[in-house]
Amino acid sequence: MNLINISQINTTKTELLNFLVMLMLFSFLLINHVHAEEKSRVYQNEINWLLDRFKYQEIRGGTTQGLDVELDTNSSEYYKSLQGNSLNDKDKDRLAILSMVGEYRVGFEFLETFGSEKNYKLDKPYQSWGTEMVVVIKDEPNFISLQHIMMMYFKDKNGSISGPYIQKHWRQDWQYEDKNILNYKKNKIWENSEVNNNSHTWSQTVYQVDDSPRYESYGEWIHSKSASRWISQSTPRPLPRREFSVRDDYDLLLGVNKITIMSWGWVMEEINEKIISPNDYLGSEYGIARYQRISNYDFEPAHNYWDKTKNYWSIVRSKWSEILSKKKVCLLNNYEGKPLYLYKFNYAEDYKEHQDNEKANIEINNIVSKFIDSSC
């Protein structure tokens, strides 16, 4: 396998950053960054069935083909343990969370369902895909941290395969009876809020690919014979890349998440309201991410990447923990015209070669400080 090694590319700094942008486009499933034309939307009052819109509209999102995969017929060891009869509720909660660990084919689908105005134009349905693994960063009695890492191959029209393309993806942290929740306000501003009734709940905090915050909520796990389910409180969150890259007519999402753990994998559902500041409702969407366990996919290159960079990303997480401990956090969109993830991934490639923790600390402190907005 020809694993892409950015640090060995003979190129200029500008070309390197351009290459990183290309790699991010692959890892984010080739999202279309061009603003949708008017014909890509349909008037909601001119169609009968809101969910069955594929006869009316083209699909936006990833259009590439990848390697064929084989679905795993076996349950994970965590899920098998979850079926034990002698477990208390908290042990079941922990095993349900850990059952998200594994190797997956992932399908992402989002469908705008309705808008507040009679003649609201519904956006194109979004569909995309990925292959990724989920690994454990920390497993403590009251805290579990899981890291998602994408590793994808692409097949062209002639059947030629390119890849693997490897990218650190999002992270999810789970805290038992969390007393503080990170609330998103707007314009990349977050505030910590106390939770009064958190008994038997778990919070889930979702982080961006560069380990900056995205959103946090909390809820209780419900366990049954065939599935375990977690339903969040309503949570404000920033626009995802699939949205802010093509539209700017609303400010944030107010979403409820449901995670369902089953023998074959897990599903994360989202019911999202699109909110215009200040608290003006635009419309709603439904989303689903389906993680199906696979068995014939060699994730060794992704494991090698994580082995060589996990200490670097640990330093990054420590820096963010320090920042997010404050009452209020405000971030800038870019520094010198570049987003934070480009700097982070560039530094990670350098770290793979030199394993210099002292240098990594300096670089991370320096660049993160450039993205802190002290004026808000």
XYZ file of C-alpha atoms in Angstrom:
376
model
C 0.000 0.000 0.000
C 1.208 3.488 -0.863
C 0.454 5.502 2.238
C 0.622 9.233 1.587
C 3.455 10.794 3.612
C 3.160 14.565 3.444
C 6.467 15.235 5.154
C 8.365 13.478 2.321
C 6.814 15.492 -0.491
C 9.330 17.808 -2.154
C 7.258 20.966 -2.383
C 6.860 24.538 -1.195
C 4.923 25.541 1.901
C 2.072 26.898 -0.227
C 1.903 23.706 -2.273
C 1.967 21.664 0.912
C -1.010 23.536 2.318
C -2.820 23.081 -0.984
C -2.108 19.366 -0.788
C -3.513 19.276 2.751
C -6.644 20.968 1.497
C -6.978 18.257 -1.161
C -6.516 15.567 1.473
C -9.184 17.159 3.660
C -11.547 17.138 0.717
C -11.019 13.394 0.352
C -11.442 12.764 4.056
C -14.602 14.844 4.240
C -16.117 12.722 1.504
C -15.741 15.108 -1.403
C -18.340 17.610 -0.247
C -19.404 20.038 -2.962
C -18.153 23.512 -1.949
C -19.919 25.330 -4.793
C -23.056 27.218 -3.841
C -26.129 25.339 -5.018
C -27.967 26.778 -7.991
C -31.610 27.729 -7.632
C -32.714 24.619 -9.521
C -31.148 22.445 -6.806
C -33.969 23.395 -4.443
C -37.663 22.593 -4.783
C -40.696 24.396 -3.366
C -42.094 22.346 -0.486
C -45.711 23.119 -1.444
C -45.253 21.675 -4.936
C -44.448 18.103 -3.874
C -46.523 15.521 -1.998
C -43.952 13.333 -0.212
C -41.187 15.123 1.692
C -38.998 12.095 2.438
C -39.225 10.569 -1.044
C -37.562 13.428 -2.920
C -35.085 11.560 -5.079
C -37.516 11.696 -8.023
C -37.476 15.506 -7.775
C -33.877 16.369 -6.893
C -30.332 15.235 -7.476
C -28.265 14.137 -4.467
C -25.342 16.241 -3.271
C -22.328 14.931 -1.360
C -19.711 12.263 -2.097
C -19.976 10.713 -5.550
C -16.828 8.572 -5.528
C -16.611 4.777 -5.451
C -14.474 2.779 -2.997
C -13.378 -0.776 -2.337
C -16.021 -3.425 -1.826
C -16.393 -4.418 1.809
C -17.629 -7.502 3.590
C -20.065 -6.986 6.459
C -18.965 -8.667 9.686
C -21.444 -11.293 10.862
C -19.934 -11.345 14.363
C -20.768 -8.969 17.193
C -17.985 -7.135 19.009
C -16.694 -8.496 22.301
C -18.015 -5.380 24.038
C -21.495 -6.021 22.677
C -21.363 -9.677 23.698
C -20.414 -8.632 27.233
C -23.280 -6.132 27.210
C -25.726 -9.032 26.991
C -24.672 -10.333 30.434
C -27.441 -10.671 33.032
C -25.413 -9.745 36.128
C -24.450 -6.232 35.021
C -25.622 -3.086 36.770
C -26.923 -0.138 34.750
C -23.671 1.806 34.748
C -21.687 -1.220 33.522
C -24.201 -1.641 30.706
C -23.821 2.053 29.845
C -20.052 1.715 29.627
C -20.213 -1.398 27.443
C -22.727 0.266 25.130
C -20.339 3.198 24.629
C -17.375 0.875 24.085
C -19.433 -1.130 21.564
C -18.904 1.779 19.150
C -15.238 0.720 18.888
C -14.407 -1.178 15.699
C -14.018 -0.985 11.913
C -16.904 0.288 9.825
C -18.460 1.228 6.561
C -20.311 4.457 7.281
C -23.202 5.967 5.363
C -24.176 9.603 5.982
C -27.630 10.847 4.937
C -29.272 14.213 5.635
C -32.651 15.351 4.358
C -34.193 18.778 4.810
C -37.782 17.983 5.817
C -39.724 21.280 5.923
C -39.348 25.041 6.238
C -41.229 27.743 8.113
C -42.295 29.694 5.002
C -44.991 28.362 2.678
C -42.749 28.694 -0.381
C -39.585 27.501 1.358
C -37.215 25.805 -1.073
C -35.977 22.449 0.179
C -32.264 21.814 -0.318
C -30.896 18.762 -2.123
C -30.749 15.543 -0.079
C -27.190 14.842 1.091
C -25.591 11.398 0.910
C -21.992 10.317 1.368
C -19.897 7.463 2.672
C -16.660 6.517 4.380
C -14.673 3.660 5.858
C -13.269 4.352 9.295
C -12.153 2.826 12.556
C -13.008 3.865 16.086
C -10.343 3.346 18.769
C -10.223 3.868 22.532
C -8.118 6.763 23.812
C -9.163 6.468 27.478
C -11.307 3.973 29.358
C -11.907 4.994 32.961
C -14.850 4.192 35.287
C -16.514 7.586 34.696
C -14.900 8.660 31.424
C -14.470 7.114 27.957
C -12.833 8.800 24.967
C -13.189 7.411 21.425
C -11.272 8.568 18.352
C -12.568 8.158 14.779
C -9.953 7.729 12.023
C -10.951 7.595 8.372
C -9.073 5.411 5.904
C -10.428 5.383 2.389
C -9.566 3.966 -1.016
C -11.065 5.398 -4.201
C -11.891 3.614 -7.448
C -11.928 5.543 -10.728
C -14.093 4.832 -13.764
C -11.446 2.444 -15.112
C -11.382 0.433 -11.897
C -7.976 1.700 -10.745
C -7.582 2.037 -6.972
C -5.870 4.949 -5.224
C -5.073 5.248 -1.528
C -5.166 4.692 1.293
C -6.093 8.252 2.277
C -5.894 8.520 6.051
C -7.293 11.312 8.166
C -7.921 11.785 11.861
C -11.670 12.375 12.038
C -13.981 13.477 14.881
C -13.723 12.498 18.546
C -16.368 11.750 21.170
C -15.837 11.961 24.940
C -18.317 10.425 27.394
C -18.516 11.604 31.021
C -20.698 10.018 33.721
C -22.880 12.456 35.691
C -21.141 15.435 34.132
C -21.713 18.643 36.111
C -20.766 21.070 33.324
C -22.004 21.172 29.727
C -20.336 23.143 26.950
C -23.089 25.157 25.242
C -22.647 26.623 21.771
C -23.996 30.151 21.386
C -23.125 31.381 17.876
C -20.180 32.736 15.873
C -17.782 30.135 17.356
C -18.595 31.071 20.964
C -19.100 28.420 23.672
C -20.024 28.809 27.352
C -19.860 26.295 30.189
C -23.163 25.742 32.005
C -23.950 23.788 35.158
C -26.234 20.751 35.033
C -28.675 20.361 37.926
C -30.296 16.994 37.250
C -27.533 14.743 35.956
C -28.150 11.565 37.979
C -27.423 8.388 35.957
C -26.738 10.415 32.795
C -23.766 10.412 30.429
C -22.640 13.482 28.517
C -21.279 13.180 25.002
C -18.884 15.898 23.806
C -18.141 15.969 20.080
C -14.893 17.527 18.823
C -13.791 18.645 15.369
C -10.970 16.956 13.439
C -8.486 19.427 14.986
C -9.859 18.676 18.520
C -11.514 22.058 18.845
C -15.037 21.836 20.326
C -18.227 21.244 18.397
C -21.089 20.475 20.838
C -21.998 18.655 24.052
C -25.197 17.192 25.446
C -26.304 14.592 27.972
C -28.911 11.882 28.441
C -29.610 8.428 29.860
C -28.911 5.058 28.297
C -31.857 2.669 27.900
C -31.022 -1.012 27.514
C -33.115 -3.820 26.050
C -32.443 -7.306 24.755
C -31.776 -6.283 21.151
C -30.430 -2.731 21.465
C -29.131 0.010 23.760
C -30.265 3.595 23.109
C -29.083 7.010 24.250
C -31.162 10.131 23.563
C -29.677 13.570 24.124
C -31.126 16.792 25.390
C -31.687 19.433 22.727
C -28.247 20.794 21.834
C -27.118 23.975 20.011
C -24.247 23.348 17.621
C -22.349 25.027 14.755
C -23.180 24.374 11.127
C -21.360 21.287 9.794
C -19.077 21.514 6.772
C -21.729 20.004 4.493
C -23.855 23.100 5.273
C -21.589 26.107 5.859
C -19.694 25.345 2.643
C -22.829 25.869 0.538
C -25.220 28.137 2.475
C -25.289 31.018 4.956
C -28.996 31.630 5.579
C -29.005 30.390 9.187
C -26.679 30.579 12.189
C -26.809 27.326 14.151
C -28.433 23.914 14.503
C -30.543 22.966 17.518
C -30.427 19.194 17.513
C -31.471 16.053 19.341
C -29.234 13.007 18.891
C -30.171 9.364 19.307
C -27.514 6.652 19.331
C -28.604 3.024 18.984
C -26.178 0.161 19.630
C -26.971 -3.195 17.986
C -25.232 -6.486 17.284
C -24.161 -5.463 13.749
C -23.003 -1.919 14.533
C -24.583 1.349 15.560
C -26.635 4.243 14.248
C -26.603 7.930 15.145
C -29.776 9.846 14.264
C -30.160 13.624 14.336
C -33.280 15.781 14.349
C -31.992 19.281 13.678
C -33.733 22.654 13.690
C -32.093 25.393 11.628
C -32.032 28.578 13.700
C -31.509 32.158 12.511
C -30.163 34.526 15.163
C -31.779 35.618 17.396
C -33.838 32.437 17.781
C -35.710 32.742 14.489
C -36.681 29.330 13.121
C -35.870 28.551 9.454
C -36.579 24.843 8.985
C -35.710 21.279 9.996
C -33.702 18.314 8.770
C -33.310 14.646 9.614
C -29.934 12.931 9.550
C -28.636 9.421 10.012
C -25.123 7.977 10.180
C -25.058 4.162 9.942
C -21.919 2.364 11.160
C -21.867 -1.195 9.804
C -19.137 -3.519 11.066
C -16.819 -4.833 8.312
C -14.332 -7.701 8.381
C -12.201 -7.722 5.216
C -10.689 -4.242 5.342
C -7.017 -3.840 6.265
C -6.829 -0.842 8.607
C -3.132 -1.408 9.402
C -2.039 1.876 7.712
C -4.540 3.789 9.863
C -3.260 2.052 13.018
C 0.307 2.945 11.990
C -0.672 6.582 11.525
C -2.312 6.683 14.954
C 0.647 4.976 16.631
C 3.008 7.605 15.225
C 0.850 10.648 16.018
C -1.199 9.761 19.123
C 1.280 11.450 21.480
C 1.051 14.613 19.395
C -2.746 14.575 19.532
C -2.568 13.952 23.280
C -0.670 17.242 23.612
C -3.356 18.912 21.477
C -6.130 17.551 23.720
C -4.349 18.791 26.831
C -4.171 22.287 25.376
C -7.880 22.264 24.568
C -8.737 20.950 28.043
C -6.963 23.964 29.481
C -8.855 26.350 27.198
C -12.266 24.715 27.632
C -12.033 24.834 31.427
C -12.816 28.552 31.227
C -16.333 29.937 31.515
C -16.382 31.257 27.952
C -14.399 30.325 24.841
C -14.371 32.344 21.598
C -12.540 31.202 18.460
C -11.630 32.798 15.150
C -12.430 31.138 11.834
C -8.906 31.377 10.466
C -5.441 32.809 10.936
C -3.633 34.332 7.954
C -6.394 32.959 5.751
C -6.035 29.328 6.837
C -8.268 27.222 9.129
C -6.935 25.617 12.290
C -7.024 22.034 11.001
C -4.455 22.812 8.279
C -1.908 23.908 10.892
C -2.673 20.926 13.136
C -2.342 18.326 10.385
C 0.837 19.930 9.078
C 2.377 19.745 12.568
C 1.194 16.142 12.960
C 3.047 15.109 9.796
C 6.210 16.745 11.090
C 5.775 14.978 14.434
C 5.555 11.584 12.707
C 9.136 12.041 11.561
C 10.749 13.672 14.615
C 8.648 12.632 17.651
C 9.667 15.884 19.352
C 7.241 16.545 22.233
C 8.904 19.800 23.270
C 8.621 21.231 19.766
C 5.021 19.996 19.489
C 4.108 21.781 22.732
C 5.556 25.043 21.450
C 3.872 24.765 18.056
C 0.481 23.854 19.511
C 0.525 26.630 22.125
C 1.583 29.118 19.484
C -1.015 28.286 16.843
C -3.987 27.707 19.165
C -3.365 31.091 20.804
C -3.680 32.678 17.349
C -7.234 31.304 17.064
C -8.446 32.529 20.470
C -10.607 35.621 20.114
C -9.876 37.643 23.257
C -12.213 40.474 22.223
C -15.515 38.669 22.796
